[in-house]
mmCIF file of C-alpha atoms in Angstrom:
data_model
loop_
_atom_site.group_PDB
_atom_site.id
_atom_site.type_symbol
_atom_site.label_atom_id
_atom_site.label_comp_id
_atom_site.label_asym_id
_atom_site.label_seq_id
_atom_site.Cartn_x
_atom_site.Cartn_y
_atom_site.Cartn_z
ATOM 1 C CA UNK P 1 87.286 -61.183 44.883
ATOM 2 C CA UNK P 2 83.650 -60.959 44.211
ATOM 3 C CA UNK P 3 82.544 -57.954 42.171
ATOM 4 C CA UNK P 4 79.119 -56.716 40.993
ATOM 5 C CA UNK P 5 78.479 -54.360 38.217
ATOM 6 C CA UNK P 6 74.784 -52.803 38.127
ATOM 7 C CA UNK P 7 73.424 -51.190 35.086
ATOM 8 C CA UNK P 8 70.020 -50.439 32.931
ATOM 9 C CA UNK P 9 68.812 -47.456 35.014
ATOM 10 C CA UNK P 10 67.337 -44.341 33.186
ATOM 11 C CA UNK P 11 64.486 -42.270 32.742
ATOM 12 C CA UNK P 12 61.319 -43.529 31.943
ATOM 13 C CA UNK P 13 57.639 -42.334 32.070
ATOM 14 C CA UNK P 14 55.084 -43.765 34.452
ATOM 15 C CA UNK P 15 53.729 -46.991 33.292
ATOM 16 C CA UNK P 16 56.862 -47.726 31.510
ATOM 17 C CA UNK P 17 59.382 -50.508 31.784
ATOM 18 C CA UNK P 18 63.290 -50.901 32.635
ATOM 19 C CA UNK P 19 65.669 -53.951 32.673
ATOM 20 C CA UNK P 20 68.176 -53.886 35.172
ATOM 21 C CA UNK P 21 71.367 -55.815 34.878
ATOM 22 C CA UNK P 22 73.865 -57.197 37.510
ATOM 23 C CA UNK P 23 77.016 -58.925 36.438
ATOM 24 C CA UNK P 24 78.774 -60.871 38.803
ATOM 25 C CA UNK P 25 82.379 -62.170 38.884
ATOM 26 C CA UNK P 26 84.710 -63.888 41.316
ATOM 27 C CA UNK P 27 82.172 -66.487 43.015
ATOM 28 C CA UNK P 28 80.487 -69.714 42.203
ATOM 29 C CA UNK P 29 76.799 -68.617 41.385
ATOM 30 C CA UNK P 30 75.765 -71.859 42.817
ATOM 31 C CA UNK P 31 76.441 -70.925 46.421
ATOM 32 C CA UNK P 32 75.118 -67.371 46.221
ATOM 33 C CA UNK P 33 72.110 -65.164 46.308
ATOM 34 C CA UNK P 34 71.579 -61.830 44.547
ATOM 35 C CA UNK P 35 69.830 -58.851 45.863
ATOM 36 C CA UNK P 36 68.470 -55.789 44.473
ATOM 37 C CA UNK P 37 67.765 -53.047 46.624
ATOM 38 C CA UNK P 38 66.928 -49.502 46.063
ATOM 39 C CA UNK P 39 67.398 -46.232 48.093
ATOM 40 C CA UNK P 40 65.314 -43.017 47.007
ATOM 41 C CA UNK P 41 66.486 -39.418 48.060
ATOM 42 C CA UNK P 42 65.969 -38.780 51.525
ATOM 43 C CA UNK P 43 64.603 -42.465 52.399
ATOM 44 C CA UNK P 44 66.350 -45.852 53.845
ATOM 45 C CA UNK P 45 67.768 -48.462 51.570
ATOM 46 C CA UNK P 46 64.994 -51.174 51.146
ATOM 47 C CA UNK P 47 65.090 -54.838 49.622
ATOM 48 C CA UNK P 48 63.314 -54.890 46.469
ATOM 49 C CA UNK P 49 63.855 -58.585 45.327
ATOM 50 C CA UNK P 50 66.354 -61.506 45.716
ATOM 51 C CA UNK P 51 66.902 -64.868 44.055
ATOM 52 C CA UNK P 52 68.961 -67.694 45.136
ATOM 53 C CA UNK P 53 70.843 -69.677 42.692
ATOM 54 C CA UNK P 54 70.958 -72.981 44.693
ATOM 55 C CA UNK P 55 67.333 -73.620 44.397
ATOM 56 C CA UNK P 56 65.843 -70.495 42.196
ATOM 57 C CA UNK P 57 63.996 -69.210 45.457
ATOM 58 C CA UNK P 58 62.951 -65.845 44.585
ATOM 59 C CA UNK P 59 61.442 -62.822 46.843
ATOM 60 C CA UNK P 60 59.839 -59.711 46.327
ATOM 61 C CA UNK P 61 58.588 -56.786 48.472
ATOM 62 C CA UNK P 62 55.155 -56.242 48.378
ATOM 63 C CA UNK P 63 55.081 -52.969 46.391
ATOM 64 C CA UNK P 64 56.561 -54.537 43.294
ATOM 65 C CA UNK P 65 54.973 -57.964 43.348
ATOM 66 C CA UNK P 66 53.240 -58.654 39.884
ATOM 67 C CA UNK P 67 55.212 -55.541 38.197
ATOM 68 C CA UNK P 68 59.243 -56.756 38.995
ATOM 69 C CA UNK P 69 60.659 -59.977 38.040
ATOM 70 C CA UNK P 70 63.824 -61.348 38.992
ATOM 71 C CA UNK P 71 65.910 -63.772 36.867
ATOM 72 C CA UNK P 72 69.338 -64.979 36.040
ATOM 73 C CA UNK P 73 71.419 -66.133 33.309
ATOM 74 C CA UNK P 74 73.797 -68.270 35.100
ATOM 75 C CA UNK P 75 76.095 -68.592 31.766
ATOM 76 C CA UNK P 76 76.324 -65.047 31.829
ATOM 77 C CA UNK P 77 76.851 -64.541 35.407
ATOM 78 C CA UNK P 78 74.174 -62.174 35.240
ATOM 79 C CA UNK P 79 70.737 -61.333 37.075
ATOM 80 C CA UNK P 80 68.289 -59.105 35.811
ATOM 81 C CA UNK P 81 65.296 -57.192 37.114
ATOM 82 C CA UNK P 82 62.413 -56.468 34.904
ATOM 83 C CA UNK P 83 60.515 -53.558 35.862
ATOM 84 C CA UNK P 84 57.123 -52.869 34.451
ATOM 85 C CA UNK P 85 54.495 -50.587 35.043
ATOM 86 C CA UNK P 86 56.861 -48.179 36.872
ATOM 87 C CA UNK P 87 55.653 -45.803 39.195
ATOM 88 C CA UNK P 88 57.028 -42.365 40.425
ATOM 89 C CA UNK P 89 57.774 -44.079 44.000
ATOM 90 C CA UNK P 90 60.006 -46.242 42.222
ATOM 91 C CA UNK P 91 62.466 -43.783 41.539
ATOM 92 C CA UNK P 92 65.698 -44.554 43.389
ATOM 93 C CA UNK P 93 69.096 -45.535 43.033
ATOM 94 C CA UNK P 94 69.128 -49.516 42.562
ATOM 95 C CA UNK P 95 71.891 -51.592 43.670
ATOM 96 C CA UNK P 96 72.703 -55.243 43.631
ATOM 97 C CA UNK P 97 74.302 -57.062 46.191
ATOM 98 C CA UNK P 98 75.475 -60.828 46.632
ATOM 99 C CA UNK P 99 75.811 -63.007 49.842
ATOM 100 C CA UNK P 100 76.949 -66.714 50.168
ATOM 101 C CA UNK P 101 73.823 -68.937 51.080
ATOM 102 C CA UNK P 102 74.763 -70.871 54.209
ATOM 103 C CA UNK P 103 72.827 -73.950 53.273
ATOM 104 C CA UNK P 104 70.052 -75.005 50.726
ATOM 105 C CA UNK P 105 66.836 -73.691 51.628
ATOM 106 C CA UNK P 106 67.901 -70.471 53.108
ATOM 107 C CA UNK P 107 65.529 -67.611 52.089
ATOM 108 C CA UNK P 108 67.636 -64.941 50.646
ATOM 109 C CA UNK P 109 65.464 -62.106 52.084
ATOM 110 C CA UNK P 110 67.198 -63.055 55.257
ATOM 111 C CA UNK P 111 70.657 -62.748 54.148
ATOM 112 C CA UNK P 112 73.352 -59.948 55.192
ATOM 113 C CA UNK P 113 74.518 -59.032 51.431
ATOM 114 C CA UNK P 114 77.981 -57.939 52.363
ATOM 115 C CA UNK P 115 79.182 -57.288 48.910
ATOM 116 C CA UNK P 116 77.557 -54.426 46.737
ATOM 117 C CA UNK P 117 77.814 -53.209 43.217
ATOM 118 C CA UNK P 118 77.599 -49.374 42.578
ATOM 119 C CA UNK P 119 74.207 -48.279 42.118
ATOM 120 C CA UNK P 120 72.065 -47.518 38.860
ATOM 121 C CA UNK P 121 69.506 -44.463 38.756
ATOM 122 C CA UNK P 122 66.129 -45.043 37.802
ATOM 123 C CA UNK P 123 63.928 -42.063 37.462
ATOM 124 C CA UNK P 124 60.126 -42.389 36.729
ATOM 125 C CA UNK P 125 58.634 -39.332 35.484
ATOM 126 C CA UNK P 126 55.031 -38.446 35.887
#
């Protein structure tokens, strides 16, 4: 059974940093992608970043490019989202999700991500 456990959220001031972790179990990392999503109060959920383990491909939404970095520690089955220069608009519940990559070269931002972990709250105070 595929399971995901997200952690690392908290309260941080504008300009601060946080590192989110997503520990995965129950599947072979090599065939999967992990995505980070967020949902702010009163807003729809949006994709933040994703990484495909087969080829290391990564993708970021425009508003976080240059501030957020996604990477993985395959030995620990963990994906990280390093968030720097945080802004109030980054405040949201952050979720990690997993999907199987159907074939090499698939861009992770187009996957469905049917498996979800619980969220972790990030609050950026101004």
